[in-house]
């Protein structure tokens, strides 16, 4: 694979919400635009695949297909394969944490979008900061949606 490689890890604490509810919401890709402002649209491709268009603060959008690779509600585990502007894997783990839920998200991706690949050497810190802001907005949006 060619392209700039990125690894991200995020942990979201969601107080007062059962793990089963969190799992249901985060595995319902069609619902993402309701709570995550950076996910502009979702188009269902088939029962296991959706195409998301995302745009954060930077002046470009990402088009990513997410294909369900593994989903085990009892264990609280999910994994999707990504293709499009980003190729790789996104995995999530949901577990009870006190009176709420902890959602751990890991991403291992390579940029396929030409702009990201070309600018990686000089803009990597900006891309990483943009991703962190996007994840923060996702966490806040999900928290508010579940409240």
mmCIF file with all atom_site columns, C-alpha atoms in Angstrom:
data_model
loop_
_atom_site.group_PDB
_atom_site.id
_atom_site.type_symbol
_atom_site.label_atom_id
_atom_site.label_alt_id
_atom_site.label_comp_id
_atom_site.label_asym_id
_atom_site.label_entity_id
_atom_site.label_seq_id
_atom_site.pdbx_PDB_ins_code
_atom_site.Cartn_x
_atom_site.Cartn_y
_atom_site.Cartn_z
_atom_site.occupancy
_atom_site.B_iso_or_equiv
_atom_site.pdbx_formal_charge
_atom_site.auth_seq_id
_atom_site.auth_comp_id
_atom_site.auth_asym_id
_atom_site.auth_atom_id
_atom_site.pdbx_PDB_model_num
ATOM 1   C CA . UNK A 1 1   ? 0.000   0.000  0.000  1.00 0.00 ? 1   UNK A CA 1
ATOM 2   C CA . UNK A 1 2   ? 1.207   3.484  -0.764 1.00 0.00 ? 2   UNK A CA 1
ATOM 3   C CA . UNK A 1 3   ? 0.215   6.544  1.178  1.00 0.00 ? 3   UNK A CA 1
ATOM 4   C CA . UNK A 1 4   ? 0.816   8.170  4.512  1.00 0.00 ? 4   UNK A CA 1
ATOM 5   C CA . UNK A 1 5   ? 0.169   5.837  7.438  1.00 0.00 ? 5   UNK A CA 1
ATOM 6   C CA . UNK A 1 6   ? -1.666  7.027  10.549 1.00 0.00 ? 6   UNK A CA 1
ATOM 7   C CA . UNK A 1 7   ? -2.525  5.316  13.817 1.00 0.00 ? 7   UNK A CA 1
ATOM 8   C CA . UNK A 1 8   ? -5.033  6.883  16.158 1.00 0.00 ? 8   UNK A CA 1
ATOM 9   C CA . UNK A 1 9   ? -6.476  5.880  19.499 1.00 0.00 ? 9   UNK A CA 1
ATOM 10  C CA . UNK A 1 10  ? -9.348  7.560  21.356 1.00 0.00 ? 10  UNK A CA 1
ATOM 11  C CA . UNK A 1 11  ? -11.185 6.747  24.562 1.00 0.00 ? 11  UNK A CA 1
ATOM 12  C CA . UNK A 1 12  ? -14.632 8.191  25.160 1.00 0.00 ? 12  UNK A CA 1
ATOM 13  C CA . UNK A 1 13  ? -16.307 8.048  28.565 1.00 0.00 ? 13  UNK A CA 1
ATOM 14  C CA . UNK A 1 14  ? -20.086 8.159  28.252 1.00 0.00 ? 14  UNK A CA 1
ATOM 15  C CA . UNK A 1 15  ? -21.598 8.582  31.733 1.00 0.00 ? 15  UNK A CA 1
ATOM 16  C CA . UNK A 1 16  ? -25.076 7.330  32.540 1.00 0.00 ? 16  UNK A CA 1
ATOM 17  C CA . UNK A 1 17  ? -25.441 5.210  29.413 1.00 0.00 ? 17  UNK A CA 1
ATOM 18  C CA . UNK A 1 18  ? -25.557 1.412  29.188 1.00 0.00 ? 18  UNK A CA 1
ATOM 19  C CA . UNK A 1 19  ? -22.954 -0.303 26.979 1.00 0.00 ? 19  UNK A CA 1
ATOM 20  C CA . UNK A 1 20  ? -25.712 -1.939 24.913 1.00 0.00 ? 20  UNK A CA 1
ATOM 21  C CA . UNK A 1 21  ? -27.127 1.462  23.971 1.00 0.00 ? 21  UNK A CA 1
ATOM 22  C CA . UNK A 1 22  ? -23.712 2.841  23.027 1.00 0.00 ? 22  UNK A CA 1
ATOM 23  C CA . UNK A 1 23  ? -22.991 -0.253 20.946 1.00 0.00 ? 23  UNK A CA 1
ATOM 24  C CA . UNK A 1 24  ? -26.304 0.117  19.110 1.00 0.00 ? 24  UNK A CA 1
ATOM 25  C CA . UNK A 1 25  ? -25.716 3.772  18.278 1.00 0.00 ? 25  UNK A CA 1
ATOM 26  C CA . UNK A 1 26  ? -22.097 3.432  17.116 1.00 0.00 ? 26  UNK A CA 1
ATOM 27  C CA . UNK A 1 27  ? -22.848 0.432  14.909 1.00 0.00 ? 27  UNK A CA 1
ATOM 28  C CA . UNK A 1 28  ? -25.737 2.300  13.228 1.00 0.00 ? 28  UNK A CA 1
ATOM 29  C CA . UNK A 1 29  ? -23.688 4.166  10.632 1.00 0.00 ? 29  UNK A CA 1
ATOM 30  C CA . UNK A 1 30  ? -26.756 5.716  9.008  1.00 0.00 ? 30  UNK A CA 1
ATOM 31  C CA . UNK A 1 31  ? -27.400 7.621  12.236 1.00 0.00 ? 31  UNK A CA 1
ATOM 32  C CA . UNK A 1 32  ? -23.955 9.268  12.501 1.00 0.00 ? 32  UNK A CA 1
ATOM 33  C CA . UNK A 1 33  ? -24.999 12.626 10.959 1.00 0.00 ? 33  UNK A CA 1
ATOM 34  C CA . UNK A 1 34  ? -27.587 12.996 13.747 1.00 0.00 ? 34  UNK A CA 1
ATOM 35  C CA . UNK A 1 35  ? -24.899 13.284 16.389 1.00 0.00 ? 35  UNK A CA 1
ATOM 36  C CA . UNK A 1 36  ? -21.531 13.815 14.649 1.00 0.00 ? 36  UNK A CA 1
ATOM 37  C CA . UNK A 1 37  ? -21.341 17.112 12.762 1.00 0.00 ? 37  UNK A CA 1
ATOM 38  C CA . UNK A 1 38  ? -18.223 16.078 10.833 1.00 0.00 ? 38  UNK A CA 1
ATOM 39  C CA . UNK A 1 39  ? -20.059 13.160 9.213  1.00 0.00 ? 39  UNK A CA 1
ATOM 40  C CA . UNK A 1 40  ? -21.989 15.035 6.553  1.00 0.00 ? 40  UNK A CA 1
ATOM 41  C CA . UNK A 1 41  ? -23.729 12.155 4.756  1.00 0.00 ? 41  UNK A CA 1
ATOM 42  C CA . UNK A 1 42  ? -24.010 8.387  4.877  1.00 0.00 ? 42  UNK A CA 1
ATOM 43  C CA . UNK A 1 43  ? -25.104 6.276  1.942  1.00 0.00 ? 43  UNK A CA 1
ATOM 44  C CA . UNK A 1 44  ? -25.957 2.613  2.405  1.00 0.00 ? 44  UNK A CA 1
ATOM 45  C CA . UNK A 1 45  ? -24.144 0.439  -0.132 1.00 0.00 ? 45  UNK A CA 1
ATOM 46  C CA . UNK A 1 46  ? -25.331 -2.953 1.163  1.00 0.00 ? 46  UNK A CA 1
ATOM 47  C CA . UNK A 1 47  ? -26.210 -4.615 4.480  1.00 0.00 ? 47  UNK A CA 1
ATOM 48  C CA . UNK A 1 48  ? -22.591 -4.489 5.651  1.00 0.00 ? 48  UNK A CA 1
ATOM 49  C CA . UNK A 1 49  ? -21.234 -1.435 3.840  1.00 0.00 ? 49  UNK A CA 1
ATOM 50  C CA . UNK A 1 50  ? -21.831 2.314  3.997  1.00 0.00 ? 50  UNK A CA 1
ATOM 51  C CA . UNK A 1 51  ? -20.110 5.253  2.360  1.00 0.00 ? 51  UNK A CA 1
ATOM 52  C CA . UNK A 1 52  ? -19.495 8.263  4.592  1.00 0.00 ? 52  UNK A CA 1
ATOM 53  C CA . UNK A 1 53  ? -18.573 11.768 3.530  1.00 0.00 ? 53  UNK A CA 1
ATOM 54  C CA . UNK A 1 54  ? -16.716 13.588 6.298  1.00 0.00 ? 54  UNK A CA 1
ATOM 55  C CA . UNK A 1 55  ? -15.531 17.161 6.533  1.00 0.00 ? 55  UNK A CA 1
ATOM 56  C CA . UNK A 1 56  ? -13.880 18.756 9.497  1.00 0.00 ? 56  UNK A CA 1
ATOM 57  C CA . UNK A 1 57  ? -12.212 22.178 9.787  1.00 0.00 ? 57  UNK A CA 1
ATOM 58  C CA . UNK A 1 58  ? -9.767  21.712 6.922  1.00 0.00 ? 58  UNK A CA 1
ATOM 59  C CA . UNK A 1 59  ? -11.016 22.644 3.428  1.00 0.00 ? 59  UNK A CA 1
ATOM 60  C CA . UNK A 1 60  ? -11.393 19.143 2.008  1.00 0.00 ? 60  UNK A CA 1
ATOM 61  C CA . UNK A 1 61  ? -13.675 16.191 2.467  1.00 0.00 ? 61  UNK A CA 1
ATOM 62  C CA . UNK A 1 62  ? -12.970 12.509 2.924  1.00 0.00 ? 62  UNK A CA 1
ATOM 63  C CA . UNK A 1 63  ? -15.047 9.823  1.261  1.00 0.00 ? 63  UNK A CA 1
ATOM 64  C CA . UNK A 1 64  ? -14.681 6.538  3.105  1.00 0.00 ? 64  UNK A CA 1
ATOM 65  C CA . UNK A 1 65  ? -16.429 3.214  2.698  1.00 0.00 ? 65  UNK A CA 1
ATOM 66  C CA . UNK A 1 66  ? -16.872 1.274  5.921  1.00 0.00 ? 66  UNK A CA 1
ATOM 67  C CA . UNK A 1 67  ? -17.439 -2.460 5.566  1.00 0.00 ? 67  UNK A CA 1
ATOM 68  C CA . UNK A 1 68  ? -18.440 -4.462 8.643  1.00 0.00 ? 68  UNK A CA 1
ATOM 69  C CA . UNK A 1 69  ? -15.710 -7.010 9.297  1.00 0.00 ? 69  UNK A CA 1
ATOM 70  C CA . UNK A 1 70  ? -16.635 -8.129 12.823 1.00 0.00 ? 70  UNK A CA 1
ATOM 71  C CA . UNK A 1 71  ? -19.472 -7.245 15.184 1.00 0.00 ? 71  UNK A CA 1
ATOM 72  C CA . UNK A 1 72  ? -20.064 -8.970 18.523 1.00 0.00 ? 72  UNK A CA 1
ATOM 73  C CA . UNK A 1 73  ? -22.519 -7.120 20.743 1.00 0.00 ? 73  UNK A CA 1
ATOM 74  C CA . UNK A 1 74  ? -22.112 -9.521 23.687 1.00 0.00 ? 74  UNK A CA 1
ATOM 75  C CA . UNK A 1 75  ? -18.370 -8.929 23.756 1.00 0.00 ? 75  UNK A CA 1
ATOM 76  C CA . UNK A 1 76  ? -18.774 -5.236 22.885 1.00 0.00 ? 76  UNK A CA 1
ATOM 77  C CA . UNK A 1 77  ? -16.401 -5.502 19.925 1.00 0.00 ? 77  UNK A CA 1
ATOM 78  C CA . UNK A 1 78  ? -16.682 -4.150 16.414 1.00 0.00 ? 78  UNK A CA 1
ATOM 79  C CA . UNK A 1 79  ? -14.320 -3.741 13.477 1.00 0.00 ? 79  UNK A CA 1
ATOM 80  C CA . UNK A 1 80  ? -14.769 -2.243 10.021 1.00 0.00 ? 80  UNK A CA 1
ATOM 81  C CA . UNK A 1 81  ? -12.523 -2.228 6.976  1.00 0.00 ? 81  UNK A CA 1
ATOM 82  C CA . UNK A 1 82  ? -12.050 1.187  5.414  1.00 0.00 ? 82  UNK A CA 1
ATOM 83  C CA . UNK A 1 83  ? -11.529 1.973  1.748  1.00 0.00 ? 83  UNK A CA 1
ATOM 84  C CA . UNK A 1 84  ? -11.626 5.077  -0.382 1.00 0.00 ? 84  UNK A CA 1
ATOM 85  C CA . UNK A 1 85  ? -9.716  8.181  0.708  1.00 0.00 ? 85  UNK A CA 1
ATOM 86  C CA . UNK A 1 86  ? -8.494  6.153  3.694  1.00 0.00 ? 86  UNK A CA 1
ATOM 87  C CA . UNK A 1 87  ? -7.672  2.428  3.622  1.00 0.00 ? 87  UNK A CA 1
ATOM 88  C CA . UNK A 1 88  ? -7.313  0.358  6.744  1.00 0.00 ? 88  UNK A CA 1
ATOM 89  C CA . UNK A 1 89  ? -9.142  -0.748 9.863  1.00 0.00 ? 89  UNK A CA 1
ATOM 90  C CA . UNK A 1 90  ? -11.210 0.972  12.520 1.00 0.00 ? 90  UNK A CA 1
ATOM 91  C CA . UNK A 1 91  ? -12.003 -1.037 15.658 1.00 0.00 ? 91  UNK A CA 1
ATOM 92  C CA . UNK A 1 92  ? -14.102 -0.261 18.689 1.00 0.00 ? 92  UNK A CA 1
ATOM 93  C CA . UNK A 1 93  ? -14.558 -1.817 22.106 1.00 0.00 ? 93  UNK A CA 1
ATOM 94  C CA . UNK A 1 94  ? -17.471 -0.943 24.386 1.00 0.00 ? 94  UNK A CA 1
ATOM 95  C CA . UNK A 1 95  ? -17.471 -1.838 28.080 1.00 0.00 ? 95  UNK A CA 1
ATOM 96  C CA . UNK A 1 96  ? -19.126 -0.822 31.295 1.00 0.00 ? 96  UNK A CA 1
ATOM 97  C CA . UNK A 1 97  ? -17.256 1.774  33.339 1.00 0.00 ? 97  UNK A CA 1
ATOM 98  C CA . UNK A 1 98  ? -18.869 2.600  36.664 1.00 0.00 ? 98  UNK A CA 1
ATOM 99  C CA . UNK A 1 99  ? -22.266 4.159  35.972 1.00 0.00 ? 99  UNK A CA 1
ATOM 100 C CA . UNK A 1 100 ? -21.531 4.561  32.277 1.00 0.00 ? 100 UNK A CA 1
ATOM 101 C CA . UNK A 1 101 ? -19.693 3.197  29.299 1.00 0.00 ? 101 UNK A CA 1
ATOM 102 C CA . UNK A 1 102 ? -16.186 3.413  27.926 1.00 0.00 ? 102 UNK A CA 1
ATOM 103 C CA . UNK A 1 103 ? -15.769 3.385  24.147 1.00 0.00 ? 103 UNK A CA 1
ATOM 104 C CA . UNK A 1 104 ? -12.236 2.713  22.923 1.00 0.00 ? 104 UNK A CA 1
ATOM 105 C CA . UNK A 1 105 ? -11.565 3.449  19.265 1.00 0.00 ? 105 UNK A CA 1
ATOM 106 C CA . UNK A 1 106 ? -8.445  2.507  17.328 1.00 0.00 ? 106 UNK A CA 1
ATOM 107 C CA . UNK A 1 107 ? -7.685  3.355  13.735 1.00 0.00 ? 107 UNK A CA 1
ATOM 108 C CA . UNK A 1 108 ? -4.848  2.129  11.555 1.00 0.00 ? 108 UNK A CA 1
ATOM 109 C CA . UNK A 1 109 ? -5.134  3.775  8.152  1.00 0.00 ? 109 UNK A CA 1
ATOM 110 C CA . UNK A 1 110 ? -3.216  4.850  5.110  1.00 0.00 ? 110 UNK A CA 1
ATOM 111 C CA . UNK A 1 111 ? -4.158  7.998  3.246  1.00 0.00 ? 111 UNK A CA 1
ATOM 112 C CA . UNK A 1 112 ? -5.162  7.399  -0.363 1.00 0.00 ? 112 UNK A CA 1
ATOM 113 C CA . UNK A 1 113 ? -6.448  10.896 -1.077 1.00 0.00 ? 113 UNK A CA 1
ATOM 114 C CA . UNK A 1 114 ? -3.801  12.585 -3.226 1.00 0.00 ? 114 UNK A CA 1
ATOM 115 C CA . UNK A 1 115 ? -3.873  15.825 -1.211 1.00 0.00 ? 115 UNK A CA 1
ATOM 116 C CA . UNK A 1 116 ? -3.176  13.996 2.061  1.00 0.00 ? 116 UNK A CA 1
ATOM 117 C CA . UNK A 1 117 ? -0.340  11.983 0.568  1.00 0.00 ? 117 UNK A CA 1
ATOM 118 C CA . UNK A 1 118 ? 1.310   14.990 -1.058 1.00 0.00 ? 118 UNK A CA 1
ATOM 119 C CA . UNK A 1 119 ? 1.131   17.175 2.037  1.00 0.00 ? 119 UNK A CA 1
ATOM 120 C CA . UNK A 1 120 ? 1.900   14.491 4.623  1.00 0.00 ? 120 UNK A CA 1
ATOM 121 C CA . UNK A 1 121 ? 5.553   15.434 5.088  1.00 0.00 ? 121 UNK A CA 1
ATOM 122 C CA . UNK A 1 122 ? 4.760   19.039 6.018  1.00 0.00 ? 122 UNK A CA 1
ATOM 123 C CA . UNK A 1 123 ? 1.147   18.906 7.226  1.00 0.00 ? 123 UNK A CA 1
ATOM 124 C CA . UNK A 1 124 ? 1.125   15.713 9.326  1.00 0.00 ? 124 UNK A CA 1
ATOM 125 C CA . UNK A 1 125 ? 0.861   17.641 12.647 1.00 0.00 ? 125 UNK A CA 1
ATOM 126 C CA . UNK A 1 126 ? -2.052  19.649 11.229 1.00 0.00 ? 126 UNK A CA 1
ATOM 127 C CA . UNK A 1 127 ? -3.794  16.480 9.987  1.00 0.00 ? 127 UNK A CA 1
ATOM 128 C CA . UNK A 1 128 ? -3.340  14.821 13.388 1.00 0.00 ? 128 UNK A CA 1
ATOM 129 C CA . UNK A 1 129 ? -4.684  17.912 15.193 1.00 0.00 ? 129 UNK A CA 1
ATOM 130 C CA . UNK A 1 130 ? -7.657  18.022 12.817 1.00 0.00 ? 130 UNK A CA 1
ATOM 131 C CA . UNK A 1 131 ? -8.386  14.370 13.542 1.00 0.00 ? 131 UNK A CA 1
ATOM 132 C CA . UNK A 1 132 ? -8.195  15.000 17.298 1.00 0.00 ? 132 UNK A CA 1
ATOM 133 C CA . UNK A 1 133 ? -10.686 17.875 16.989 1.00 0.00 ? 133 UNK A CA 1
ATOM 134 C CA . UNK A 1 134 ? -13.005 15.741 14.887 1.00 0.00 ? 134 UNK A CA 1
ATOM 135 C CA . UNK A 1 135 ? -12.915 12.963 17.483 1.00 0.00 ? 135 UNK A CA 1
ATOM 136 C CA . UNK A 1 136 ? -13.566 15.480 20.272 1.00 0.00 ? 136 UNK A CA 1
ATOM 137 C CA . UNK A 1 137 ? -16.653 16.754 18.414 1.00 0.00 ? 137 UNK A CA 1
ATOM 138 C CA . UNK A 1 138 ? -17.769 13.150 17.891 1.00 0.00 ? 138 UNK A CA 1
ATOM 139 C CA . UNK A 1 139 ? -17.415 12.445 21.619 1.00 0.00 ? 139 UNK A CA 1
ATOM 140 C CA . UNK A 1 140 ? -19.360 15.578 22.570 1.00 0.00 ? 140 UNK A CA 1
ATOM 141 C CA . UNK A 1 141 ? -22.019 14.875 19.956 1.00 0.00 ? 141 UNK A CA 1
ATOM 142 C CA . UNK A 1 142 ? -22.486 11.269 21.049 1.00 0.00 ? 142 UNK A CA 1
ATOM 143 C CA . UNK A 1 143 ? -22.630 12.288 24.714 1.00 0.00 ? 143 UNK A CA 1
ATOM 144 C CA . UNK A 1 144 ? -25.352 14.848 23.984 1.00 0.00 ? 144 UNK A CA 1
ATOM 145 C CA . UNK A 1 145 ? -27.269 12.440 21.741 1.00 0.00 ? 145 UNK A CA 1
ATOM 146 C CA . UNK A 1 146 ? -27.291 9.733  24.408 1.00 0.00 ? 146 UNK A CA 1
ATOM 147 C CA . UNK A 1 147 ? -28.305 12.122 27.237 1.00 0.00 ? 147 UNK A CA 1
#
